[in-house]
Coordinates of C-alpha atoms in Angstrom, one line a residue:
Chain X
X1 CA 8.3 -28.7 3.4
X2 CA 11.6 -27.8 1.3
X3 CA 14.2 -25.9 3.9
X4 CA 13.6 -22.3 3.8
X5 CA 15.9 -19.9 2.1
X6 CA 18.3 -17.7 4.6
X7 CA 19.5 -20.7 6.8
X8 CA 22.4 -19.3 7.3
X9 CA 23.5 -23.1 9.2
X10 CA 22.9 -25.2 6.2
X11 CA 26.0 -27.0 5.3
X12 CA 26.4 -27.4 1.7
X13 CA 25.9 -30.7 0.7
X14 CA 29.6 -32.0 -0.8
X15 CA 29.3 -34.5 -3.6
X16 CA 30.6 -37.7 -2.5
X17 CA 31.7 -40.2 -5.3
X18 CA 29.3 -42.8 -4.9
X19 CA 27.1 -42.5 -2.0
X20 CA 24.4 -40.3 -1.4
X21 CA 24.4 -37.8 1.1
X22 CA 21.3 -37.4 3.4
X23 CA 20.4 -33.4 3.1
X24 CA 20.1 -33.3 6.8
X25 CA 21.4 -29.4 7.5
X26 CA 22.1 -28.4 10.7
X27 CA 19.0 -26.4 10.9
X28 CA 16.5 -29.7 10.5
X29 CA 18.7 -31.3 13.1
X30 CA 17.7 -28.9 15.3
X31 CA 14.2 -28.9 14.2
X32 CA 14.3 -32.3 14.8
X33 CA 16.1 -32.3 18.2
X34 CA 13.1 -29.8 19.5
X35 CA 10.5 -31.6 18.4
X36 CA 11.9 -35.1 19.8
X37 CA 12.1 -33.3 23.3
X38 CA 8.8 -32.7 23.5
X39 CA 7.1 -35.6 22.3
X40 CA 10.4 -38.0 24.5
X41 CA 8.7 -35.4 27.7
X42 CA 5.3 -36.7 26.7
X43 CA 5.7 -40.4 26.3
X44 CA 7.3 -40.3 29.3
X45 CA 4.7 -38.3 31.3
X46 CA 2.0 -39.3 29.3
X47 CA -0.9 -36.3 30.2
X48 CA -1.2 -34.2 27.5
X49 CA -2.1 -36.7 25.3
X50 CA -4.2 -38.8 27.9
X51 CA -5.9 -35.8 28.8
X52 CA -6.8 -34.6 25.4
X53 CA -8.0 -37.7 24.0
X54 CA -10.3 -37.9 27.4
X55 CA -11.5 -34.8 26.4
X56 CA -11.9 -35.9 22.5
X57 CA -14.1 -38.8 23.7
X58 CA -16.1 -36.6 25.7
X59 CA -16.6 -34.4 23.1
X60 CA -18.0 -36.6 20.6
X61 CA -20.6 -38.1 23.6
X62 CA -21.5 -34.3 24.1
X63 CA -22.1 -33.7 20.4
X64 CA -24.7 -37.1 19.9
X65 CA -26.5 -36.5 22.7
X66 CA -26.9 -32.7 22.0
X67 CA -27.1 -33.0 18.5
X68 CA -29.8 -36.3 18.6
X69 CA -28.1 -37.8 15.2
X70 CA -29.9 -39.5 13.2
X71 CA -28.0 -41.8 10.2
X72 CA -28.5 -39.1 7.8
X73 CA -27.5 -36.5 9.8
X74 CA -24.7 -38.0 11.0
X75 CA -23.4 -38.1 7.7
X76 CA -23.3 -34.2 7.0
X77 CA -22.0 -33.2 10.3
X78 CA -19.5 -35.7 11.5
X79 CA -16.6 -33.7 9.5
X80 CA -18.0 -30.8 11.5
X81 CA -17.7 -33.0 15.1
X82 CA -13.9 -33.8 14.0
X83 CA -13.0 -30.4 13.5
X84 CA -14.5 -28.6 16.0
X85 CA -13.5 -31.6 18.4
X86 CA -9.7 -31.2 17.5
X87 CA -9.7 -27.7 17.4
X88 CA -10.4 -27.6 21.0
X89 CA -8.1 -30.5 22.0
X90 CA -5.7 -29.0 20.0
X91 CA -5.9 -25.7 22.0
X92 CA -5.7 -27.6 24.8
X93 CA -2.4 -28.9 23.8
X94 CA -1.1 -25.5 22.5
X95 CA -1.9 -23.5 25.4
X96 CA 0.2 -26.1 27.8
X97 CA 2.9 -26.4 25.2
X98 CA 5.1 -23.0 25.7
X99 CA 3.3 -22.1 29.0
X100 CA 5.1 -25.2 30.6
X101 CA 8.2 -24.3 29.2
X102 CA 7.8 -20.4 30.3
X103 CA 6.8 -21.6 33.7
X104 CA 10.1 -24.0 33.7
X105 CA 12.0 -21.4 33.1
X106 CA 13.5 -23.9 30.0
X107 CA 12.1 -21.4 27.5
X108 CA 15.3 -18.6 28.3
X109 CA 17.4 -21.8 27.5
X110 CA 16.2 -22.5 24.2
X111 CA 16.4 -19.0 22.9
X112 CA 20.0 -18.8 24.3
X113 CA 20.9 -21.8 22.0
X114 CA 23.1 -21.2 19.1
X115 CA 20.3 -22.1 16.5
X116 CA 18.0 -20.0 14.3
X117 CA 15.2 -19.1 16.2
X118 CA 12.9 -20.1 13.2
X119 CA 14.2 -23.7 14.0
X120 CA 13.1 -23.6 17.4
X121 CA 9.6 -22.3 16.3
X122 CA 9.1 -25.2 13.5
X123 CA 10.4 -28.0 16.0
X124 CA 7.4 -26.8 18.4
X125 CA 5.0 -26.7 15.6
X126 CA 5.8 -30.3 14.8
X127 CA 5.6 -31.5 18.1
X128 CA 2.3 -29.8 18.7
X129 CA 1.3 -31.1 15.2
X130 CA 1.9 -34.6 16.4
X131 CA -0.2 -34.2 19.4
X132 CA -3.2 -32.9 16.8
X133 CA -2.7 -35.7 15.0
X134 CA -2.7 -38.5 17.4
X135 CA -5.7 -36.9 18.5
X136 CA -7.2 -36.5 15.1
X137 CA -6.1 -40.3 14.6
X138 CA -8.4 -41.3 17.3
X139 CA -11.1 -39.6 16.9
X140 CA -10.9 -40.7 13.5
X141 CA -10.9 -44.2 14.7
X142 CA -13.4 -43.6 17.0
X143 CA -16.3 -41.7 14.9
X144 CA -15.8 -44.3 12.3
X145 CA -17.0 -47.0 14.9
X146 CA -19.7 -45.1 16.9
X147 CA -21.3 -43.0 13.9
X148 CA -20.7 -45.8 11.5
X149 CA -19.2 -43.6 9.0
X150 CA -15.7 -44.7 7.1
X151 CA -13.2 -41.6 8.1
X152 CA -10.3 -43.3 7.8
X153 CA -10.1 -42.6 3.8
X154 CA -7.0 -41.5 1.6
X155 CA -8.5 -38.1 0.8
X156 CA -9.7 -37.5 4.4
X157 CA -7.0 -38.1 6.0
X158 CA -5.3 -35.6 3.7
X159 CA -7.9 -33.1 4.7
X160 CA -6.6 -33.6 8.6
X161 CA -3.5 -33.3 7.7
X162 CA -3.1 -29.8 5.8
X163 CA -5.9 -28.6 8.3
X164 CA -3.6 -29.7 11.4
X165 CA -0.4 -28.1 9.7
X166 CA -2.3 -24.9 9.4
X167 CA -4.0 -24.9 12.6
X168 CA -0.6 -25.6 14.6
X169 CA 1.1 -23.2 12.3
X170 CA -0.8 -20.5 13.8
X171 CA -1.7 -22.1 17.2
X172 CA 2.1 -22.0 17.6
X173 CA 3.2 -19.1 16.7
X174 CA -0.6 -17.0 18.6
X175 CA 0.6 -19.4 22.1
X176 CA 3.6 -18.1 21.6
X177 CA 2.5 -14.6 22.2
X178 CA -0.2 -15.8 24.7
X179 CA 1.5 -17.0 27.4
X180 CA 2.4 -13.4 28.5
X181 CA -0.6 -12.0 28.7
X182 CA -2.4 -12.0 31.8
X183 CA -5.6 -14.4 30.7
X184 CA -3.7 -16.7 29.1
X185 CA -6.5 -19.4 28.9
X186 CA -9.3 -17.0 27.7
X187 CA -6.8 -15.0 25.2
X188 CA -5.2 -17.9 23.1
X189 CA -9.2 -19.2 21.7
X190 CA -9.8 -15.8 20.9
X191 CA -7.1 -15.0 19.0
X192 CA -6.5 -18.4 17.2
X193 CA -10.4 -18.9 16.5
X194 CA -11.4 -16.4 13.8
X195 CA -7.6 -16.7 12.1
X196 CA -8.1 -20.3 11.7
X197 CA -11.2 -20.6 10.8
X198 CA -11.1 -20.0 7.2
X199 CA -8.9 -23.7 7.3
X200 CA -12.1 -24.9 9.8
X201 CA -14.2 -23.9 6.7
X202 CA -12.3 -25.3 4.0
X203 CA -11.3 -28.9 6.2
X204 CA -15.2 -29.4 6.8
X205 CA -16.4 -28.5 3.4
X206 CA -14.1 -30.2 1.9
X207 CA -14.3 -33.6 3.9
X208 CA -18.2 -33.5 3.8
X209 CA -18.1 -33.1 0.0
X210 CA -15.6 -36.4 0.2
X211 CA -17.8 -38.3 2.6
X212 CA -20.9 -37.5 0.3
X213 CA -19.4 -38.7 -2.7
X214 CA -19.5 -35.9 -4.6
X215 CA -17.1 -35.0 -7.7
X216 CA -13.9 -33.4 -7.4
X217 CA -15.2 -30.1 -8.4
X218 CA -16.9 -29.8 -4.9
X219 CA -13.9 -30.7 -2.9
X220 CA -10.6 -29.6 -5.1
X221 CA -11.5 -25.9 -4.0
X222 CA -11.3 -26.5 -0.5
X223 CA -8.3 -28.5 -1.2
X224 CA -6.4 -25.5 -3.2
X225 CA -7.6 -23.1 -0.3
X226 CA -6.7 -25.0 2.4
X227 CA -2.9 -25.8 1.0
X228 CA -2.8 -22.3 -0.4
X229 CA -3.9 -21.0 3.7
X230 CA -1.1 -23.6 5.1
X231 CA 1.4 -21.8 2.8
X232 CA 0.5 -18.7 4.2
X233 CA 0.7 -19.6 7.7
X234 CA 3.9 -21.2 7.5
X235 CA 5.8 -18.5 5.7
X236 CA 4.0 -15.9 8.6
X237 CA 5.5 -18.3 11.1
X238 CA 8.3 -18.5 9.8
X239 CA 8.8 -14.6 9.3
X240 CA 7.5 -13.8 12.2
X241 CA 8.4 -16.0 15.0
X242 CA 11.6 -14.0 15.6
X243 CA 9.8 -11.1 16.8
X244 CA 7.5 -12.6 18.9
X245 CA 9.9 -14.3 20.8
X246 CA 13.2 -12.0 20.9
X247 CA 13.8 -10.2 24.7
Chain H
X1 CA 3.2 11.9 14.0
X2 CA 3.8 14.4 16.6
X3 CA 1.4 17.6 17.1
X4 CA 2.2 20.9 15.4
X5 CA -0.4 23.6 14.2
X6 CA 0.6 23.7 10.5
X7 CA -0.4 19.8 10.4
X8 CA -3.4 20.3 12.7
X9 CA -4.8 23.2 9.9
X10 CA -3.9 20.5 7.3
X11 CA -6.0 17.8 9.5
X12 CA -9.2 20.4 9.8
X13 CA -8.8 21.1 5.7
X14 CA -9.2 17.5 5.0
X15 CA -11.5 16.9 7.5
X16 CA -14.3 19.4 6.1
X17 CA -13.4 18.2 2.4
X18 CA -14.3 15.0 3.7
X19 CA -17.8 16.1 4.7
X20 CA -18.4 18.4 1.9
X21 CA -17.5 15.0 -0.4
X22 CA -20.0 12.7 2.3
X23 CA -23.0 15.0 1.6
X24 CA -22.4 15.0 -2.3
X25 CA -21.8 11.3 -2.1
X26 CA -25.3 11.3 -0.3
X27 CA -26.8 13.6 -3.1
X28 CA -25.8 11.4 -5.7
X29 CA -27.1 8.1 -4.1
X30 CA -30.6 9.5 -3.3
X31 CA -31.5 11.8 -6.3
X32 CA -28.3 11.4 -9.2
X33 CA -29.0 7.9 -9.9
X34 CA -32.5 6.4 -10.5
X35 CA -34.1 3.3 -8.7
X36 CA -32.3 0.2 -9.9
X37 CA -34.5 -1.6 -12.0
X38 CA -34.5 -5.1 -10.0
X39 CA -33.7 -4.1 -6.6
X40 CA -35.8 -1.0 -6.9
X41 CA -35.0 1.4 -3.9
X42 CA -33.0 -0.7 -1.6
X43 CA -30.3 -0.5 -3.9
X44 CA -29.4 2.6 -3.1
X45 CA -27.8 1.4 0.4
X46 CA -25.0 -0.8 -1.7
X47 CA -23.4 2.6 -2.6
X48 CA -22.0 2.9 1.1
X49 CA -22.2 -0.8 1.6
X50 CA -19.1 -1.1 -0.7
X51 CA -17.8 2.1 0.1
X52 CA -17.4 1.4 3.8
X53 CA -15.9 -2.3 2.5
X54 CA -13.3 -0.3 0.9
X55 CA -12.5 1.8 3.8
X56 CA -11.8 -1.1 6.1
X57 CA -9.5 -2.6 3.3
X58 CA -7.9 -0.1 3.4
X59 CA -7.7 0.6 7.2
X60 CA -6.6 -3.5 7.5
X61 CA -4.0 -2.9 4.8
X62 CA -2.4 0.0 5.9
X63 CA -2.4 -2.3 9.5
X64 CA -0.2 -4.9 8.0
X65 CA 2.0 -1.8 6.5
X66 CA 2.2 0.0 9.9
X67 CA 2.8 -3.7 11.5
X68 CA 6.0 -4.6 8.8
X69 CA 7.3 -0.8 9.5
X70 CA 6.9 -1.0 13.5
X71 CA 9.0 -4.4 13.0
X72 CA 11.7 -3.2 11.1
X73 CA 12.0 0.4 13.1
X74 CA 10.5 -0.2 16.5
X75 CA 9.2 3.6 16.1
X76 CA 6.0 3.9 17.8
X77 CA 4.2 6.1 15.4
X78 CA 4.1 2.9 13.6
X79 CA 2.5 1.2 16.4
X80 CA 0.2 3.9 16.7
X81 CA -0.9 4.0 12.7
X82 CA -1.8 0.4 13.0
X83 CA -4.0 0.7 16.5
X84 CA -5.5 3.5 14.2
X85 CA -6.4 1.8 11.7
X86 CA -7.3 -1.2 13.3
X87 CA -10.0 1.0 15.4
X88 CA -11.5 2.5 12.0
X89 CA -11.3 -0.5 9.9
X90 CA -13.4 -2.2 12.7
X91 CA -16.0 0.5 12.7
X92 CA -16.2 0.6 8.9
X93 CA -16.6 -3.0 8.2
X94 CA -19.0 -2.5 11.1
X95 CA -21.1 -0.3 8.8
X96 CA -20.7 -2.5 6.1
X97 CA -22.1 -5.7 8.1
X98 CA -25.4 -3.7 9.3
X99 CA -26.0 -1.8 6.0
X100 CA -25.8 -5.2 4.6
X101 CA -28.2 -6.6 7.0
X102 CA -30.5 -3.4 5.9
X103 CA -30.4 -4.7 2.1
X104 CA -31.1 -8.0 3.1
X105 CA -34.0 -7.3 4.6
X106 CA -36.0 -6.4 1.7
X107 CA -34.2 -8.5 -0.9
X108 CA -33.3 -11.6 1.0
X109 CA -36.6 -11.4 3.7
X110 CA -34.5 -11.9 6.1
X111 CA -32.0 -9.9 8.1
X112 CA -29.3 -12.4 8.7
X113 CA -28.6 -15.9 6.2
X114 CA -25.5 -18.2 7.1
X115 CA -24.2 -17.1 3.6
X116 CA -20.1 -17.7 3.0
X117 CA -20.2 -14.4 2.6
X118 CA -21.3 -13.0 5.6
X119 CA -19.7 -15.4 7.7
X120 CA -16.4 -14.7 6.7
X121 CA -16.8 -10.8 7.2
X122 CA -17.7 -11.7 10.5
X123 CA -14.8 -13.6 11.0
X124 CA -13.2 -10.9 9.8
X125 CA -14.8 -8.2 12.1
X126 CA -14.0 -11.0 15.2
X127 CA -10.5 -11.4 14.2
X128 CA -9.6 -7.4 14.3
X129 CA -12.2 -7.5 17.8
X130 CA -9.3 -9.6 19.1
X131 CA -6.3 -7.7 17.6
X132 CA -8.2 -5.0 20.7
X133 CA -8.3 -8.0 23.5
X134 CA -4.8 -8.3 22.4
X135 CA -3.5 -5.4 23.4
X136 CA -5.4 -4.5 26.7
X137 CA -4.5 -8.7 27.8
X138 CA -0.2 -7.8 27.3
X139 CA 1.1 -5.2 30.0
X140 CA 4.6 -4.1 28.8
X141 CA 4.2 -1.9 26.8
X142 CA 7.1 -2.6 24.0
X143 CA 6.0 -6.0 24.0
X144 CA 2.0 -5.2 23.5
X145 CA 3.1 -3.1 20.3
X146 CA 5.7 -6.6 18.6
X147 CA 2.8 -8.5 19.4
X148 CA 0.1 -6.4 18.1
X149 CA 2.0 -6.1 15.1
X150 CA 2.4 -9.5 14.5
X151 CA -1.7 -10.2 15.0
X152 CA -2.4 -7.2 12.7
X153 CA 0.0 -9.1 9.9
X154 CA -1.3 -12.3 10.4
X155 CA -5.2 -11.2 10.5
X156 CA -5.3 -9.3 7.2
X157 CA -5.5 -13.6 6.1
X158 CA -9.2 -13.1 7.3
X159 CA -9.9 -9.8 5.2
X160 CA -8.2 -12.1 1.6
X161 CA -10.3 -15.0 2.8
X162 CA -13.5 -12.4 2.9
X163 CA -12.4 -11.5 -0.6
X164 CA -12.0 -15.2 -2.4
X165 CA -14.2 -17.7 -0.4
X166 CA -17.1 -16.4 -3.3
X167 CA -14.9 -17.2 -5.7
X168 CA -14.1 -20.3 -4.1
X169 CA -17.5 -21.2 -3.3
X170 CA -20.4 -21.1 -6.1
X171 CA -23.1 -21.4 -3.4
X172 CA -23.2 -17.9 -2.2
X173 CA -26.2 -15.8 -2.6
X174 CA -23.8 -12.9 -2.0
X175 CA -24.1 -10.8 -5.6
X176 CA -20.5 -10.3 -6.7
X177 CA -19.8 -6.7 -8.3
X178 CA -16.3 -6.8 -9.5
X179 CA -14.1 -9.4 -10.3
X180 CA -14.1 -12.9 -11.8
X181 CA -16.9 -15.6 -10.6
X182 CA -17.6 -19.1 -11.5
X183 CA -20.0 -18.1 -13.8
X184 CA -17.9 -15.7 -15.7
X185 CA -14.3 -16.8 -14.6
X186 CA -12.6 -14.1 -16.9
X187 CA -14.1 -11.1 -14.7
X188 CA -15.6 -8.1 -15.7
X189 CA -17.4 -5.1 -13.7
X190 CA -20.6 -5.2 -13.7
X191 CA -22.4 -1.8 -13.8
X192 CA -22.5 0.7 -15.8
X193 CA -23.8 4.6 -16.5
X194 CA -25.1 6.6 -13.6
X195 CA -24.6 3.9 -11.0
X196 CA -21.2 3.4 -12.0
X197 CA -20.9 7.3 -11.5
X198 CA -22.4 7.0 -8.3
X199 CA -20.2 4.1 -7.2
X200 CA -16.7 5.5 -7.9
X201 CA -18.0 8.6 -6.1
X202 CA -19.2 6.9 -3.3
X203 CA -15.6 4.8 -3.1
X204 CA -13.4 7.8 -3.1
X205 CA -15.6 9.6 -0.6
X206 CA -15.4 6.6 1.3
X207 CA -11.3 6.1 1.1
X208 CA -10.9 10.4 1.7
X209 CA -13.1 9.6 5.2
X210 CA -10.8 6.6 5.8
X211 CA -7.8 8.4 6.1
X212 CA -9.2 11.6 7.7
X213 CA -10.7 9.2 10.4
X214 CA -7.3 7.6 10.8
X215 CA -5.4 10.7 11.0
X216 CA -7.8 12.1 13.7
X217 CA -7.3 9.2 15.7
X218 CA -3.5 9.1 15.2
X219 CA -4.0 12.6 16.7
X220 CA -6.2 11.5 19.3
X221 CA -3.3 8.9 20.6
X222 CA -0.4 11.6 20.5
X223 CA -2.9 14.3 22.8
X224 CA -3.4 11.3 25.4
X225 CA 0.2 10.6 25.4
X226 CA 1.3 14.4 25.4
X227 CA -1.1 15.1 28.2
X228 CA 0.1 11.6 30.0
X229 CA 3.7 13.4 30.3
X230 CA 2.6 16.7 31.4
X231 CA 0.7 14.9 34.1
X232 CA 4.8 13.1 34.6
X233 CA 6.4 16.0 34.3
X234 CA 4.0 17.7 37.0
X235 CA 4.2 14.7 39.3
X236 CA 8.1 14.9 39.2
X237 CA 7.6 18.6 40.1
X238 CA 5.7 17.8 43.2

């Protein structure tokens, strides 16, 4: 992620003789400082994370038992169990992470700070997307040892990773609007499901083409589309945010 | 848009050229062009299948316009376009998905495959379905139009995915008219002759009823919202 163009808080960076300046602006700081909170609030209170990874183990006991996989089938449809499994512990996570703050009262505070607003929506996205990927970290762990299948590859976990940027992207910016509507629960899956599902796609595609061993021209596609997608979603985020939140 | 009669008589000229170009449109897919010389009969539904595509392009697109205006103007017309055209998009793309099914049926033997394809239009169709649970689920009324506005931006993604994944994906059974493919990646249209005729017929019949179904709606909303202050205006008489 390069820093976006019309930070109007960037500091240009001065050239020091001899030393090199870390291009920390203002804005990343702020990022940053966002994004910290959250994840300090969760170490310390520990249940969003507890809770989702509960439900991510649940999940995948749901899914063998429903699904009666055998070896072979376990192979083509375990990228299919990760996704769908941290799709939904991921909306877990997103629905609770500006409905707390809305509830709090907090979130009044954090629009009244001095800082672009843009700033404030990419230091939630990165806290959510470090939730997702603790998550997607475990169950990585944990399909690799109960389906007997090695996840925890190079080019998979690359897969997780663009897919969780884009799904947060969007989870982010759709929970944002969410959390005033009246269903808030029932809204957010609705709205978030068939926009991110087109990274869904390419992620499981692409990561069952990798765990098959197939050549690159199966799985480059879905790689292209699914960092071409991201792109997207972070530029609408980032153009959009503003408007969703502004009262 | 507000109401006036000279724009009303415009409405009502466009609406009947609209119908006059639907039954030509009609003509030409049942007795201009010939059976196709594969698909035999059954072709003939493609005609609207594509035509009704186009439409709900162009409904989505002019969505994301109406959505970037409303943003930058906070005029509600702009709201109002994009609720239109959201509404009429859905039903057109609804049209395409069943037509579809139709074809299928005789060419595929089956109504329904879990083709890329017809997936992601479905997808697409869901993701405008929820643009509509959008707005009824948001009560304040400025705040139901920002956020509908953002959806509508962000959801056209659905409508490009619809449009690349068979490019993206060689597997599709989905025959692919226009454009570049894997197996011909420099593009090219494939049809020619009467059918081509009958096609760009069919796909300017198809945009003309797009934006006369639009514009009635657009009218539609400004009525319900005239007759919603009369009923204000009485009330305050009382």
């Amino acid at each position: 992620m390069s820093a976006p163009p019309g930070n109007a808080h960037s500091t240009p960076n001065k050239p020091s003789a001899g030393r090199v300046r870390r291009p920390v602006t203002a804005y990343w700081r702020a990022v940053g400082v966002i994004a910290w909170k959250d994840l300090r609030a969760e170490i310390r209170s520990r249940e969003l994370v507890t809770s989702m990874i509960l439900f991510t183990l649940m999940t995948v006991m749901v899914f063998s038992l429903a699904l009666e996989l055998d070896a072979d089938a376990r192979q083509n449809t375990v990228a299919g169990v990760l996704w769908v499994t941290v799709v939904f512990a991921g909306m877990l996570g997103l629905s609770r992470s500006l409905a707390a703050e809305k509830d709090r009262g907090s979130l009044d505070a954090l629009l009244l700070a001095p800082i672009d607003r843009s700033a404030l929506f990419f230091g939630k996205m990165i806290g959510n997307l470090v939730f997702v990927l603790v998550v997607a970290g475990v169950l990585m762990f944990a399909l690799t040892v109960m389906f007997n299948i090695t996840l925890i590859r190079p080019l998979i976990v690359l897969f997780v990773l663009l897919g969780s940027i884009g799904f947060t992207t969007v989870g982010t910016l759709f929970s944002s609007m969410s959390v005033h509507a009246r269903a808030r629960e029932t809204l957010l899956p609705i709205l978030l499901l068939p926009v991110v599902l087109p990274i869904l796609i390419s992620a499981v595609r692409g990561s069952t083409a990798i765990l098959n061993d197939l050549p690159s021209d199966d799985w480059l596609p879905w790689l292209q589309l699914l960092v071409v997608a991201d792109v997207i979603f972070l530029a609408a985020g980032y153009a959009l945010f503003d408007f969703v939140v502004e009262e | 848009m507000t109401y006036s009669v000279p724009r009303d008589r415009a409405l009502k000229g466009l609406t009947i050229a609209a119908g006059v170009l639907f039954v030509l449109a009609m003509l030409m897919d049942f007795f201009y062009v010939g059976p196709e010389k594969t698909q035999g009969e059954a072709q003939r539904i493609f005609y609207i299948h594509l035509g009704s595509f186009l439409g709900a392009f162009i409904a989505f697109a002019a969505a994301v316009v109406a959505g970037i205006r409303y943003l930058s103007s906070r005029e509600s017309r702009w709201d109002i376009l994009g609720l239109a055209s959201v509404e009429i998009g859905l039903g057109l793309s609804g049209i395409t998905i069943i037509t579809g099914m139709a074809w299928a049926k005789p060419i595929w033997n089956t109504w329904w495959t879990w083709d890329p394809r017809l997936t992601s239009i479905t997808i697409m169709w869901l993701a405008y379905a929820a643009y509509l649970m959008l707005r009824a689920g948001i009560d304040d009324p400025e705040r139901r139009r920002r956020f509908a506005a953002v959806y509508g931006i962000v959801a056209f993604a659905s409508v490009l995915f619809t449009i690349i994944i068979i490019r993206v994906r060689p597997d599709t059974i989905h025959p692919v008219v226009a454009g570049p493919t894997q197996a011909d990646p420099s593009g090219g249209f494939d049809v020619a002759g009467r059918i081509r005729d009958t096609l760009f017929f069919n796909l300017f019949t198809f945009s003309v009823i797009t934006v006369t179904l639009v514009w009635h709606r657009i009218r539609l909303e400004n009525l319900a919202e005239r007759v919603t202050r009369r009923k204000l205006d009485v009330l305050s008489e009382l």
